[in-house]
Amino acid sequence: MDEQPRLMHSHGVGMAGHPGLAQHMQDGTAGTDGEGRKQDIGDILQQIMTITDQSLDEAQARKHALNCHRMKPALFNVLCEIKEKTVLSIRGAQEEEPPDPQLMRLDNMLLAEGVAGPEKGGGSAAAAAAAAATGGIGADNSAEHSDYRAKLSQIRQIYHTELEKYEQACNEFTTHVMNLLREQSRTRPISPKEIERMVSIIHRKFSSIQMQLKQSTCEAVMILRSRFLDARRKRRNFNKQATEILNEYFYSHLSNPYPSEEAKEELAKKCSITVSQGPDLPSDCILSLLLCQVSNWFGNKRIRYKKNIGKFQEEANMYAARTAVSATSVSAHGSQANSPSTPNSAGSAGSFNMSNSGDLFMSVQSLNGDSYQGGQVGANIQSQVDTLRHVISQTGGYSDSLAASQMYSPQGINTNGGWQDAPTPSSVTSPTEGPGSVHSDTSN
DNA sequence: GGTAATGATTGAGC
DNA sequence: GCTCAATCATTACC
């Protein structure tokens, strides 16, 4: 063994910091040749101090030599003594810490957003809500929805990749440190508890890194969310088709442009509002948003129409004419008996007047006995009645005295500024009401 | 850039 | 809870 002589004749190292070792030397446990032993110990310590500077093979050999050194037990005892003293200072640091509330919050959020935990279309509700809010009536929302999901999925992927990396690195490092400590336990006193403690320290360090990752991920999700959800005011105009459908309904129900929940739903579907939603979407949430859009539209329309009827006249004419045409075709193919206000009626209504109009409404009611939502026939009749009202009001042949103009302009709007036909059955009154009063043909 | 149109929001009233 | 009215904020058009 070449190492032995080198160990024995290395330069000395001061022992001032190791009184325990001096004690060993004094009490003769390390031999009788005090100076020589001192030199030995100095050499050993020097070897230990410089071991990291050496190559791996060299260090390995040196380590082996040190382990086999006859002074090793003495050094080990000294180290044990030192440890006895220092271990007191680190005692108490082993108490288990309660779970970090911030970490719990982050975990919960990531779980709620679908970033952490099993992938089940997490965040799709938010995406759908965002898409519905921003895209609104039209086909764009599904695109936005998928865009949101794609980005969320990207975040999720990055998060999991990084998390995996951290965990792997943590495990590797822990294993490495454990091996190192076990190895070192041959030359210095290391208890399994200490190894355990070291492992927990490493885990804490890595978990703090993980927390940073979680925090960054949460921030990314929040930014993504806000970009979609805060865009609620970033409105988009409904597409032309949707607007036409809504307008058609509005002008064909001008006397009572208050669609019921079912009608709104129907309109939403008609307008292709139905979001192309995944199987995991909460449809009730989407539906309520879409219905809200329809309600908003009608609310805006009613007010704006009422405020400036003249401005909407042309539009009203157009839709009225369109409805009349469609009603004609419907009645041509349908039962005449069921359509008292078919275009034929309209044609004969060249001499349409208010009283007739009132009678007509009553007959419509007696026929249908329901609101416009009551059924297809009722809806057709209602549309035709409203159309007739409008067409009549627009025909120049009528004198100013003709109440039709009062009916249409503003259509069904009472002196209080509201549509006279409150959607309550009680609003259906005697046909002998005064001129200008519009009987509710759409009583709910 | 100015302006009209329009979807959304808000607060009051019922 | 719904509607109205006012308003905001954005878009579309010139």
PDB file of N, CA and C (backbone and C1' of nucleotides) in Angstrom, chain A residues 233-235 237 258 264 302-304 306-307, chain C residues 2-12:
ATOM      1  N   ARG A 233     -66.307  42.997 -21.872  1.00  0.00           N
ATOM      2  CA  ARG A 233     -66.730  44.246 -22.486  1.00  0.00           C
ATOM      3  C   ARG A 233     -66.190  44.358 -23.915  1.00  0.00           C
ATOM      4  N   LYS A 234     -65.299  43.484 -24.188  1.00  0.00           N
ATOM      5  CA  LYS A 234     -64.751  43.469 -25.535  1.00  0.00           C
ATOM      6  C   LYS A 234     -65.761  42.760 -26.415  1.00  0.00           C
ATOM      7  N   ARG A 235     -66.857  43.424 -26.581  1.00  0.00           N
ATOM      8  CA  ARG A 235     -67.977  42.758 -27.226  1.00  0.00           C
ATOM      9  C   ARG A 235     -67.691  42.490 -28.694  1.00  0.00           C
ATOM     10  N   ASN A 237     -69.969  42.026 -32.269  1.00  0.00           N
ATOM     11  CA  ASN A 237     -71.299  42.123 -32.843  1.00  0.00           C
ATOM     12  C   ASN A 237     -71.788  40.730 -33.209  1.00  0.00           C
ATOM     13  N   TYR A 258     -91.561  40.432 -25.780  1.00  0.00           N
ATOM     14  CA  TYR A 258     -90.972  39.867 -24.562  1.00  0.00           C
ATOM     15  C   TYR A 258     -90.936  38.351 -24.676  1.00  0.00           C
ATOM     16  N   LYS A 264     -86.758  32.367 -25.859  1.00  0.00           N
ATOM     17  CA  LYS A 264     -85.354  32.800 -25.875  1.00  0.00           C
ATOM     18  C   LYS A 264     -84.438  31.635 -26.211  1.00  0.00           C
ATOM     19  N   ARG A 302     -85.759  46.928 -27.468  1.00  0.00           N
ATOM     20  CA  ARG A 302     -87.006  47.564 -27.039  1.00  0.00           C
ATOM     21  C   ARG A 302     -86.772  49.039 -26.746  1.00  0.00           C
ATOM     22  N   ILE A 303     -85.757  49.282 -25.983  1.00  0.00           N
ATOM     23  CA  ILE A 303     -85.479  50.656 -25.565  1.00  0.00           C
ATOM     24  C   ILE A 303     -85.103  51.521 -26.751  1.00  0.00           C
ATOM     25  N   ARG A 304     -84.269  50.985 -27.587  1.00  0.00           N
ATOM     26  CA  ARG A 304     -83.805  51.794 -28.711  1.00  0.00           C
ATOM     27  C   ARG A 304     -84.899  51.993 -29.751  1.00  0.00           C
ATOM     28  N   LYS A 306     -88.093  52.077 -29.006  1.00  0.00           N
ATOM     29  CA  LYS A 306     -89.036  53.004 -28.399  1.00  0.00           C
ATOM     30  C   LYS A 306     -88.506  54.441 -28.446  1.00  0.00           C
ATOM     31  N   LYS A 307     -87.229  54.548 -28.251  1.00  0.00           N
ATOM     32  CA  LYS A 307     -86.608  55.882 -28.222  1.00  0.00           C
ATOM     33  C   LYS A 307     -86.628  56.554 -29.585  1.00  0.00           C
TER      34      LYS A 307
ATOM     35  P    DC C   2     -85.514  36.123 -14.752  1.00  0.00           P
ATOM     36  O5'  DC C   2     -86.280  37.396 -15.325  1.00  0.00           O
ATOM     37  C5'  DC C   2     -87.718  37.431 -15.285  1.00  0.00           C
ATOM     38  C4'  DC C   2     -88.180  38.825 -15.608  1.00  0.00           C
ATOM     39  C3'  DC C   2     -87.456  39.443 -16.802  1.00  0.00           C
ATOM     40  O3'  DC C   2     -88.409  39.828 -17.786  1.00  0.00           O
ATOM     41  C1'  DC C   2     -87.438  40.919 -14.914  1.00  0.00           C
ATOM     42  P    DT C   3     -87.931  40.376 -19.139  1.00  0.00           P
ATOM     43  O5'  DT C   3     -88.048  41.948 -18.928  1.00  0.00           O
ATOM     44  C5'  DT C   3     -89.295  42.485 -18.489  1.00  0.00           C
ATOM     45  C4'  DT C   3     -89.146  43.971 -18.257  1.00  0.00           C
ATOM     46  C3'  DT C   3     -88.436  44.707 -19.389  1.00  0.00           C
ATOM     47  O3'  DT C   3     -89.269  45.739 -19.881  1.00  0.00           O
ATOM     48  C1'  DT C   3     -87.493  45.264 -17.261  1.00  0.00           C
ATOM     49  P    DC C   4     -88.825  46.647 -21.037  1.00  0.00           P
ATOM     50  O5'  DC C   4     -88.346  47.953 -20.272  1.00  0.00           O
ATOM     51  C5'  DC C   4     -89.187  48.540 -19.287  1.00  0.00           C
ATOM     52  C4'  DC C   4     -88.500  49.745 -18.665  1.00  0.00           C
ATOM     53  C3'  DC C   4     -87.859  50.699 -19.660  1.00  0.00           C
ATOM     54  O3'  DC C   4     -88.185  52.024 -19.302  1.00  0.00           O
ATOM     55  C1'  DC C   4     -86.248  49.949 -18.089  1.00  0.00           C
ATOM     56  P    DA C   5     -88.107  53.191 -20.334  1.00  0.00           P
ATOM     57  O5'  DA C   5     -86.745  53.902 -19.887  1.00  0.00           O
ATOM     58  C5'  DA C   5     -86.607  54.356 -18.551  1.00  0.00           C
ATOM     59  C4'  DA C   5     -85.158  54.704 -18.275  1.00  0.00           C
ATOM     60  C3'  DA C   5     -84.451  55.454 -19.407  1.00  0.00           C
ATOM     61  O3'  DA C   5     -83.985  56.697 -18.903  1.00  0.00           O
ATOM     62  C1'  DA C   5     -83.136  53.619 -18.638  1.00  0.00           C
ATOM     63  P    DA C   6     -83.233  57.712 -19.836  1.00  0.00           P
ATOM     64  O5'  DA C   6     -81.741  57.513 -19.292  1.00  0.00           O
ATOM     65  C5'  DA C   6     -81.521  57.456 -17.888  1.00  0.00           C
ATOM     66  C4'  DA C   6     -80.086  57.049 -17.615  1.00  0.00           C
ATOM     67  C3'  DA C   6     -79.041  57.746 -18.495  1.00  0.00           C
ATOM     68  O3'  DA C   6     -78.028  58.304 -17.666  1.00  0.00           O
ATOM     69  C1'  DA C   6     -78.750  55.385 -18.553  1.00  0.00           C
ATOM     70  P    DT C   7     -76.900  59.188 -18.332  1.00  0.00           P
ATOM     71  O5'  DT C   7     -75.723  58.111 -18.470  1.00  0.00           O
ATOM     72  C5'  DT C   7     -75.434  57.256 -17.363  1.00  0.00           C
ATOM     73  C4'  DT C   7     -74.504  56.152 -17.802  1.00  0.00           C
ATOM     74  C3'  DT C   7     -73.365  56.613 -18.718  1.00  0.00           C
ATOM     75  O3'  DT C   7     -72.146  56.559 -17.985  1.00  0.00           O
ATOM     76  C1'  DT C   7     -74.308  54.520 -19.383  1.00  0.00           C
ATOM     77  P    DC C   8     -70.823  56.994 -18.686  1.00  0.00           P
ATOM     78  O5'  DC C   8     -70.180  55.562 -18.991  1.00  0.00           O
ATOM     79  C5'  DC C   8     -70.235  54.550 -17.988  1.00  0.00           C
ATOM     80  C4'  DC C   8     -69.682  53.244 -18.530  1.00  0.00           C
ATOM     81  C3'  DC C   8     -68.392  53.400 -19.322  1.00  0.00           C
ATOM     82  O3'  DC C   8     -67.478  52.400 -18.908  1.00  0.00           O
ATOM     83  C1'  DC C   8     -70.018  52.275 -20.629  1.00  0.00           C
ATOM     84  P    DA C   9     -65.989  52.534 -19.311  1.00  0.00           P
ATOM     85  O5'  DA C   9     -65.923  51.554 -20.561  1.00  0.00           O
ATOM     86  C5'  DA C   9     -66.418  50.235 -20.418  1.00  0.00           C
ATOM     87  C4'  DA C   9     -66.306  49.502 -21.747  1.00  0.00           C
ATOM     88  C3'  DA C   9     -65.051  49.839 -22.536  1.00  0.00           C
ATOM     89  O3'  DA C   9     -64.524  48.636 -23.050  1.00  0.00           O
ATOM     90  C1'  DA C   9     -66.977  50.237 -23.852  1.00  0.00           C
ATOM     91  P    DT C  10     -63.108  48.661 -23.683  1.00  0.00           P
ATOM     92  O5'  DT C  10     -63.409  48.052 -25.123  1.00  0.00           O
ATOM     93  C5'  DT C  10     -64.258  46.910 -25.234  1.00  0.00           C
ATOM     94  C4'  DT C  10     -64.948  46.909 -26.572  1.00  0.00           C
ATOM     95  C3'  DT C  10     -64.014  47.020 -27.782  1.00  0.00           C
ATOM     96  O3'  DT C  10     -64.038  45.794 -28.479  1.00  0.00           O
ATOM     97  C1'  DT C  10     -65.983  48.345 -28.009  1.00  0.00           C
ATOM     98  P    DT C  11     -63.156  45.585 -29.726  1.00  0.00           P
ATOM     99  O5'  DT C  11     -64.190  45.822 -30.909  1.00  0.00           O
ATOM    100  C5'  DT C  11     -65.457  45.159 -30.869  1.00  0.00           C
ATOM    101  C4'  DT C  11     -66.318  45.616 -32.034  1.00  0.00           C
ATOM    102  C3'  DT C  11     -65.601  45.623 -33.386  1.00  0.00           C
ATOM    103  O3'  DT C  11     -66.434  44.987 -34.337  1.00  0.00           O
ATOM    104  C1'  DT C  11     -66.593  47.741 -32.958  1.00  0.00           C
ATOM    105  P    DA C  12     -65.927  44.690 -35.763  1.00  0.00           P
ATOM    106  O5'  DA C  12     -66.672  45.803 -36.633  1.00  0.00           O
ATOM    107  C5'  DA C  12     -68.060  46.018 -36.429  1.00  0.00           C
ATOM    108  C4'  DA C  12     -68.554  47.128 -37.350  1.00  0.00           C
ATOM    109  C3'  DA C  12     -67.872  47.168 -38.714  1.00  0.00           C
ATOM    110  O3'  DA C  12     -68.854  47.468 -39.707  1.00  0.00           O
ATOM    111  C1'  DA C  12     -67.539  49.228 -37.596  1.00  0.00           C
TER     112       DA C  12
END
